[in-house]
Amino acid sequence: MKVGFIGLGAMGSAMASNLLKAGHSVTVWNRSPEATAPLASLGAKVASTPQRAAQGEALFSMLSNDQAVREVVLDSGLLEEMDKGTVHVNHATVSVALARELASAHAQRGLDYVAAPVFGRPDVAAAGRLNIVVAGKPAVLERVRPLLEAMGSAIWPMGEEAERANVVKIAGNFMLGAAIESMAEASALTRAHGVSAGDFLHVMTSTLFAAPPYQGYAKLIAEQRFKPAGFALPLGYKDINLALSAADATRVPLPFASVLRDSLLETLALGDEDVDWSALAMVAARRAGLKD
Amino acid sequence: MKVGFIGLGAMGSAMASNLLKAGHSVTVWNRSPEATAPLASLGAKVASTPQRAAQGEALFSMLSNDQAVREVVLDSGLLEEMDKGTVHVNHATVSVALARELASAHAQRGLDYVAAPVFGRPDVAAAGRLNIVVAGKPAVLERVRPLLEAMGSAIWPMGEEAERANVVKIAGNFMLGAAIESMAEASALTRAHGVSAGDFLHVMTSTLFAAPPYQGYAKLIAEQRFKPAGFALPLGYKDINLALSAADATRVPLPFASVLRDSLLETLALGDEDVDWSALAMVAARRAGLKD
Amino acid sequence: MKVGFIGLGAMGSAMASNLLKAGHSVTVWNRSPEATAPLASLGAKVASTPQRAAQGEALFSMLSNDQAVREVVLDSGLLEEMDKGTVHVNHATVSVALARELASAHAQRGLDYVAAPVFGRPDVAAAGRLNIVVAGKPAVLERVRPLLEAMGSAIWPMGEEAERANVVKIAGNFMLGAAIESMAEASALTRAHGVSAGDFLHVMTSTLFAAPPYQGYAKLIAEQRFKPAGFALPLGYKDINLALSAADATRVPLPFASVLRDSLLETLALGDEDVDWSALAMVAARRAGLKD
Amino acid sequence: MKVGFIGLGAMGSAMASNLLKAGHSVTVWNRSPEATAPLASLGAKVASTPQRAAQGEALFSMLSNDQAVREVVLDSGLLEEMDKGTVHVNHATVSVALARELASAHAQRGLDYVAAPVFGRPDVAAAGRLNIVVAGKPAVLERVRPLLEAMGSAIWPMGEEAERANVVKIAGNFMLGAAIESMAEASALTRAHGVSAGDFLHVMTSTLFAAPPYQGYAKLIAEQRFKPAGFALPLGYKDINLALSAADATRVPLPFASVLRDSLLETLALGDEDVDWSALAMVAARRAGLKD
């Protein structure tokens, strides 16, 4: 099929390349054009504006946050120039508020819209093994399903309203943050009793918590290796604030998210933004007066 | 080998029966004697006092909490009558403070002591697949290792000081509680946006959190099936207080544990103690004004 | 002196009337013109647009929140039409971010600006006994001091940067919220032990906490009289969010503010927005399973 | 009247001296006998055991904590030797659990008991201006009222059950801790925006919070003068734990107390126990990355 793809960070590039490998014709665009070269070498056409990429069966976008989506999708005039036959599949992790605004903006212009946030790091994206949470009209979802299947190992439909997919992504990221904080606090406790974070977390992630995210973050905490960041602290802070905003709009108290917010803020106040969000463990240890 | 086993609740009975199945000679005792019958039918000898069970290579004990351990092990005169060649292997989840007191009481009497708390529910114990966290002198551990291997699939040594094994158990249970609370809050958030707890938690526990404890508790939360309790709320509350006590003694702030304490207390204040501790989800939903 | 006053809610009307009583010539404007009549009867001139009120020595504004200030002051063209000799004195409780934006917008246009949030309810304003926290250039402050003294019993200068006055107001309101929550929790605790909120809070506010805000809110809590609202719950929630936003911008963890946010959200989730923010006590009691 | 007084720390000495000044005949006892000399010089008789002080109309005790009360009152045989006509007036801040145990121990022996915790520092005690919260039988209270009035400016009866007076004291101390934490967080927030703790807290404690405890602690926070301790951090930590224990027994979630517990624990983890509990402000500032 003929599709467009805008937003070629580590995630978007990996995803677009899987579309190419699956034999689709992909036109790509990125704000900084350097990122288009590797995809061009795989056969992608390069567009000079997002509008020119918005053609064919579907336009995929993988932009980094609310602001980027607002600028590229809503404020640029992109929707005005899109063909009514092109489905916009938005993979970005955006706020519930923007999810609603996007759904409404597409509907007003008679455009089909699918919210499709993903779980998975760039290596998972490269392997075509993302978990893609989707929301949109069932018939529209069916049209883009083969394309999504080129990028992900599982597609999780959550209903029609776009925000449903986005809130699942937001709530999932909150659960990840909570898992990290629980390891941070628990290992501060064992360290204070003479058991290293490595010994403790090895037991836990070999037994009850033998799941990849626990195992990955446990390794970083045990080794106190917070750089380079796999998932940078400011992004984690942004995600927890997305959860708190969604909670605010629907009046859902989230005491764990409030603790996470304060702990991430304290970690940020240490002055180093380039750390992984598992640096929460540094703060938990510091509060207990533990030396590195 | 010839061993004793005291404390025949669901866990202890399953563990003792695995010792019998492995060909060991087991003398059992339990406060309420009815629990001894099934083991007697498997070949166990039944002792009329804990002292009489304390003979042979090792005495295993699986008592329910600090108070039971204090009464049966420390206040009963049991240690005074134990043979110096018998190793006491204590499987109970006890406080760090009691762990120290027990280690000291055994040392004063020249008795060998192994702290050996376990991870796993009764079905796991019955299958002989417990994870057993141990602390004690290496030579002593080696002597009881074959016996432990009859009950568990993995033995996790944490060093010599007894409290090290106990703090790992306590910190692990805290992580379980945190995992439940994070699912409780996250699913309140998705429900407020139209995504059922079942749909949301199915995605999460099929992908990032594909670990048995998440899957088990997610099912209870999704079905709002909090009775009969797999792990009763007051036990969860006790365990979080063990974490807070250990944290108090070593001055480790644990903000997640504080939230858990308050949330469990709020769940208890609803008046029904017979619920599973995943009933934390009821409270998270109630706070958000969500109807069942 | 000749001055303007825009924003004639309960606070603004009381403040403007004190300017009139002090012999100043006041031109007033309000979005809904009904509010101007009582002031007109005291001798005020009524302007048909905010621009027409922006004349003379000073323009006072007492608008209800960020949005109202943005619309009336920034988006309306008001600043473009203001005379360079007129000082704008802004009494609104606004975010630190908007405080900065306002200071900058005035500076760019060569206009003098004083941030002047106030502590005090409408009855205090009517008595001319407000506490006015101010920030701005000393010489400018001196010019408007006689006018401020017609409205307040004390003027508290905090330096030049506008945001300094606003953060003091925000932090002060957070302290008020914390005082209420502490009474809410403490009286839930005494009630659970047989001491009524009234008996307990009477002791506390007659002794250690014999300060008017404690006494006023204690009375509401003791009588469970949360309507009509003296200070409506959504306004309290707004103010705590102003504290959290200011904390976010400067990376200051505020765990008490996080608890307040969640407790206010839980109170809002009960579904009744018309209650006073001391209804926090309802939620504290409900969590403990206390009946009304 | 003829009375006894045991426990002659700074508080007890000041209280006993007011009984002497009011013309009563006082027999005193203290664990370390040096403390008796100043009172002897005022006319007190010195007893060599607590039992010998327990005679006449009333025995007053002002011991430092649960452990001291348990040792001196319950475990020493004191109650067995007390005359049935002597009322025991216990001024100590004890746990609700011990309050119940004490009431029951006295009742079993037919002894009259009054729980009478006090609000006020040593200087207030010396001035005879304590606030004394009392619980006990009305007729018994009337008998000791003239004696209490020699020590306090107000007597606050809370009913018959001893624990009622103690829970009021505990809840009141929790409110003090919350007031300090709110100042600690609020002033960290203003400092991050350029307003010193001194400038901010001066406004607040001159206006809304013009109550002595706020003013006293604000001064310490503004000057970062945490030594010598007026009220030492470990005592504050003990008091918050008394609140949490009382809350545990009656199932009252206290999220502010949980935050206080963690913040006090973090302050203790800094390693210096000799600081005033207003050193909470150090931790709030440190979390925000603020330099001293």
Short mmCIF file of N, CA and C in Angstrom, two decimals, chain B residues 25-110:
data_model
loop_
_atom_site.label_atom_id
_atom_site.label_comp_id
_atom_site.label_asym_id
_atom_site.label_seq_id
_atom_site.Cartn_x
_atom_site.Cartn_y
_atom_site.Cartn_z
N SER B 25 12.27 -38.69 57.21
CA SER B 25 11.46 -39.08 58.37
C SER B 25 11.07 -37.80 59.10
N VAL B 26 9.77 -37.51 59.11
CA VAL B 26 9.32 -36.21 59.61
C VAL B 26 8.40 -36.36 60.83
N THR B 27 8.76 -35.66 61.90
CA THR B 27 7.89 -35.61 63.07
C THR B 27 7.23 -34.24 63.09
N VAL B 28 5.90 -34.22 63.16
CA VAL B 28 5.19 -32.95 63.02
C VAL B 28 4.47 -32.58 64.31
N TRP B 29 4.27 -31.27 64.46
CA TRP B 29 3.46 -30.76 65.56
C TRP B 29 2.70 -29.54 65.07
N ASN B 30 1.51 -29.41 65.58
CA ASN B 30 0.72 -28.21 65.28
C ASN B 30 -0.12 -27.87 66.49
N ARG B 31 -0.35 -26.56 66.66
CA ARG B 31 -1.11 -26.12 67.83
C ARG B 31 -2.49 -26.80 67.87
N SER B 32 -3.22 -26.73 66.75
CA SER B 32 -4.49 -27.46 66.71
C SER B 32 -4.20 -28.79 66.02
N PRO B 33 -4.36 -29.87 66.75
CA PRO B 33 -3.83 -31.17 66.29
C PRO B 33 -4.51 -31.74 65.04
N GLU B 34 -5.71 -31.24 64.68
CA GLU B 34 -6.39 -31.78 63.50
C GLU B 34 -5.49 -31.74 62.26
N ALA B 35 -4.67 -30.70 62.18
CA ALA B 35 -3.87 -30.51 60.97
C ALA B 35 -2.82 -31.60 60.78
N THR B 36 -2.60 -32.39 61.82
CA THR B 36 -1.53 -33.41 61.68
C THR B 36 -2.00 -34.66 60.94
N ALA B 37 -3.31 -34.89 60.94
CA ALA B 37 -3.83 -36.16 60.39
C ALA B 37 -3.40 -36.43 58.95
N PRO B 38 -3.58 -35.49 58.04
CA PRO B 38 -3.19 -35.80 56.64
C PRO B 38 -1.71 -36.16 56.52
N LEU B 39 -0.88 -35.53 57.32
CA LEU B 39 0.56 -35.84 57.24
C LEU B 39 0.84 -37.19 57.87
N ALA B 40 0.12 -37.51 58.94
CA ALA B 40 0.30 -38.82 59.55
C ALA B 40 -0.03 -39.91 58.54
N SER B 41 -1.06 -39.64 57.74
CA SER B 41 -1.45 -40.66 56.76
C SER B 41 -0.39 -40.80 55.66
N LEU B 42 0.48 -39.76 55.53
CA LEU B 42 1.60 -39.86 54.58
C LEU B 42 2.84 -40.44 55.24
N GLY B 43 2.72 -40.77 56.53
CA GLY B 43 3.86 -41.40 57.19
C GLY B 43 4.54 -40.57 58.26
N ALA B 44 4.03 -39.36 58.53
CA ALA B 44 4.67 -38.52 59.55
C ALA B 44 4.37 -39.06 60.94
N LYS B 45 5.33 -38.87 61.84
CA LYS B 45 5.06 -39.11 63.25
C LYS B 45 4.47 -37.83 63.82
N VAL B 46 3.58 -37.97 64.78
CA VAL B 46 2.95 -36.80 65.37
C VAL B 46 3.48 -36.59 66.79
N ALA B 47 4.01 -35.40 67.04
CA ALA B 47 4.53 -35.09 68.39
C ALA B 47 3.46 -34.35 69.17
N SER B 48 3.50 -34.51 70.49
CA SER B 48 2.49 -33.85 71.32
C SER B 48 2.94 -32.48 71.78
N THR B 49 4.22 -32.18 71.61
CA THR B 49 4.72 -30.85 71.95
C THR B 49 5.73 -30.44 70.88
N PRO B 50 5.96 -29.14 70.74
CA PRO B 50 6.98 -28.72 69.77
C PRO B 50 8.35 -29.27 70.14
N GLN B 51 8.63 -29.39 71.42
CA GLN B 51 9.94 -29.90 71.85
C GLN B 51 10.20 -31.29 71.27
N ARG B 52 9.14 -32.11 71.27
CA ARG B 52 9.35 -33.49 70.79
C ARG B 52 9.58 -33.55 69.28
N ALA B 53 9.14 -32.50 68.60
CA ALA B 53 9.40 -32.46 67.15
C ALA B 53 10.80 -31.94 66.85
N ALA B 54 11.41 -31.31 67.86
CA ALA B 54 12.72 -30.68 67.65
C ALA B 54 13.83 -31.69 67.80
N GLN B 55 14.00 -32.52 66.83
CA GLN B 55 15.00 -33.58 66.92
C GLN B 55 15.50 -33.95 65.54
N GLY B 56 16.63 -34.58 65.47
CA GLY B 56 17.17 -35.00 64.19
C GLY B 56 18.01 -33.90 63.56
N GLU B 57 18.11 -33.93 62.25
CA GLU B 57 18.98 -32.99 61.53
C GLU B 57 18.50 -31.56 61.61
N ALA B 58 17.18 -31.42 61.52
CA ALA B 58 16.67 -30.05 61.42
C ALA B 58 15.26 -29.95 61.95
N LEU B 59 14.97 -28.81 62.52
CA LEU B 59 13.59 -28.50 62.89
C LEU B 59 13.13 -27.36 61.98
N PHE B 60 12.10 -27.64 61.19
CA PHE B 60 11.52 -26.60 60.34
C PHE B 60 10.33 -26.00 61.07
N SER B 61 10.18 -24.69 60.96
CA SER B 61 8.98 -24.09 61.53
C SER B 61 8.37 -23.12 60.54
N MET B 62 7.06 -23.18 60.44
CA MET B 62 6.33 -22.29 59.51
C MET B 62 5.13 -21.75 60.27
N LEU B 63 5.42 -20.73 61.10
CA LEU B 63 4.38 -20.15 61.95
C LEU B 63 3.92 -18.83 61.35
N SER B 64 2.73 -18.36 61.79
CA SER B 64 2.07 -17.34 60.97
C SER B 64 2.57 -15.91 61.16
N ASN B 65 3.10 -15.57 62.32
CA ASN B 65 3.52 -14.18 62.50
C ASN B 65 4.44 -14.07 63.71
N ASP B 66 4.86 -12.85 63.99
CA ASP B 66 5.78 -12.63 65.10
C ASP B 66 5.27 -13.23 66.41
N GLN B 67 4.00 -13.00 66.66
CA GLN B 67 3.45 -13.45 67.94
C GLN B 67 3.52 -14.98 68.07
N ALA B 68 3.15 -15.68 67.02
CA ALA B 68 3.17 -17.14 67.07
C ALA B 68 4.60 -17.65 67.22
N VAL B 69 5.53 -17.02 66.51
CA VAL B 69 6.93 -17.45 66.63
C VAL B 69 7.44 -17.20 68.04
N ARG B 70 7.09 -16.04 68.57
CA ARG B 70 7.55 -15.71 69.92
C ARG B 70 7.03 -16.73 70.93
N GLU B 71 5.76 -17.04 70.81
CA GLU B 71 5.17 -17.97 71.77
C GLU B 71 5.76 -19.37 71.65
N VAL B 72 5.80 -19.87 70.42
CA VAL B 72 6.19 -21.27 70.24
C VAL B 72 7.70 -21.46 70.33
N VAL B 73 8.46 -20.52 69.83
CA VAL B 73 9.91 -20.72 69.78
C VAL B 73 10.63 -20.12 70.99
N LEU B 74 10.26 -18.88 71.34
CA LEU B 74 11.04 -18.21 72.39
C LEU B 74 10.47 -18.40 73.80
N ASP B 75 9.14 -18.32 73.92
CA ASP B 75 8.59 -18.33 75.27
C ASP B 75 8.26 -19.73 75.80
N SER B 76 8.36 -20.73 74.93
CA SER B 76 7.91 -22.07 75.33
C SER B 76 9.01 -22.91 75.96
N GLY B 77 10.23 -22.42 75.90
CA GLY B 77 11.34 -23.25 76.39
C GLY B 77 11.87 -24.20 75.33
N LEU B 78 11.36 -24.07 74.10
CA LEU B 78 11.78 -24.97 73.02
C LEU B 78 13.30 -24.97 72.83
N LEU B 79 13.88 -23.78 72.79
CA LEU B 79 15.32 -23.71 72.50
C LEU B 79 16.14 -24.39 73.59
N GLU B 80 15.66 -24.27 74.83
CA GLU B 80 16.41 -24.87 75.93
C GLU B 80 16.49 -26.39 75.76
N GLU B 81 15.50 -26.97 75.13
CA GLU B 81 15.48 -28.44 75.03
C GLU B 81 16.04 -28.97 73.71
N MET B 82 16.37 -28.04 72.80
CA MET B 82 16.84 -28.51 71.49
C MET B 82 18.24 -29.09 71.59
N ASP B 83 18.46 -30.07 70.77
CA ASP B 83 19.77 -30.70 70.65
C ASP B 83 20.68 -29.76 69.85
N LYS B 84 21.92 -29.66 70.28
CA LYS B 84 22.83 -28.74 69.59
C LYS B 84 23.10 -29.14 68.14
N GLY B 85 22.85 -30.40 67.83
CA GLY B 85 23.08 -30.83 66.44
C GLY B 85 21.92 -30.56 65.50
N THR B 86 20.82 -30.10 66.06
CA THR B 86 19.64 -29.84 65.22
C THR B 86 19.64 -28.39 64.74
N VAL B 87 19.52 -28.22 63.43
CA VAL B 87 19.44 -26.87 62.87
C VAL B 87 17.98 -26.40 62.88
N HIS B 88 17.74 -25.18 63.37
CA HIS B 88 16.39 -24.63 63.28
C HIS B 88 16.26 -23.79 62.01
N VAL B 89 15.37 -24.24 61.15
CA VAL B 89 15.11 -23.52 59.89
C VAL B 89 13.75 -22.85 60.01
N ASN B 90 13.76 -21.52 60.08
CA ASN B 90 12.54 -20.77 60.34
C ASN B 90 12.01 -20.15 59.05
N HIS B 91 10.88 -20.66 58.58
CA HIS B 91 10.32 -20.18 57.30
C HIS B 91 9.37 -18.98 57.46
N ALA B 92 9.09 -18.62 58.69
CA ALA B 92 8.06 -17.59 58.90
C ALA B 92 8.50 -16.22 58.37
N THR B 93 7.51 -15.44 57.94
CA THR B 93 7.72 -14.03 57.62
C THR B 93 7.64 -13.26 58.91
N VAL B 94 8.79 -12.88 59.44
CA VAL B 94 8.79 -12.16 60.72
C VAL B 94 9.45 -10.80 60.55
N SER B 95 9.31 -9.99 61.57
CA SER B 95 9.92 -8.66 61.53
C SER B 95 11.43 -8.78 61.59
N VAL B 96 12.09 -7.74 61.10
CA VAL B 96 13.54 -7.71 61.19
C VAL B 96 13.98 -7.73 62.65
N ALA B 97 13.22 -7.05 63.49
CA ALA B 97 13.57 -7.01 64.92
C ALA B 97 13.54 -8.42 65.52
N LEU B 98 12.49 -9.17 65.21
CA LEU B 98 12.41 -10.53 65.75
C LEU B 98 13.47 -11.43 65.10
N ALA B 99 13.75 -11.18 63.83
CA ALA B 99 14.81 -11.96 63.16
C ALA B 99 16.12 -11.84 63.93
N ARG B 100 16.43 -10.61 64.36
CA ARG B 100 17.67 -10.41 65.12
C ARG B 100 17.61 -11.11 66.47
N GLU B 101 16.47 -10.99 67.11
CA GLU B 101 16.30 -11.58 68.44
C GLU B 101 16.42 -13.10 68.35
N LEU B 102 15.84 -13.67 67.32
CA LEU B 102 15.92 -15.12 67.15
C LEU B 102 17.36 -15.56 66.90
N ALA B 103 18.04 -14.84 66.04
CA ALA B 103 19.43 -15.21 65.75
C ALA B 103 20.25 -15.17 67.02
N SER B 104 20.02 -14.14 67.79
CA SER B 104 20.78 -13.99 69.03
C SER B 104 20.42 -15.08 70.04
N ALA B 105 19.14 -15.39 70.16
CA ALA B 105 18.71 -16.41 71.12
C ALA B 105 19.31 -17.77 70.77
N HIS B 106 19.37 -18.09 69.49
CA HIS B 106 19.97 -19.37 69.07
C HIS B 106 21.47 -19.35 69.34
N ALA B 107 22.11 -18.25 68.98
CA ALA B 107 23.56 -18.17 69.17
C ALA B 107 23.94 -18.34 70.64
N GLN B 108 23.17 -17.68 71.50
CA GLN B 108 23.47 -17.78 72.94
C GLN B 108 23.42 -19.21 73.45
N ARG B 109 22.56 -20.01 72.83
CA ARG B 109 22.43 -21.40 73.27
C ARG B 109 23.26 -22.36 72.42
N GLY B 110 24.09 -21.79 71.52
CA GLY B 110 24.93 -22.64 70.69
C GLY B 110 24.17 -23.42 69.64
#
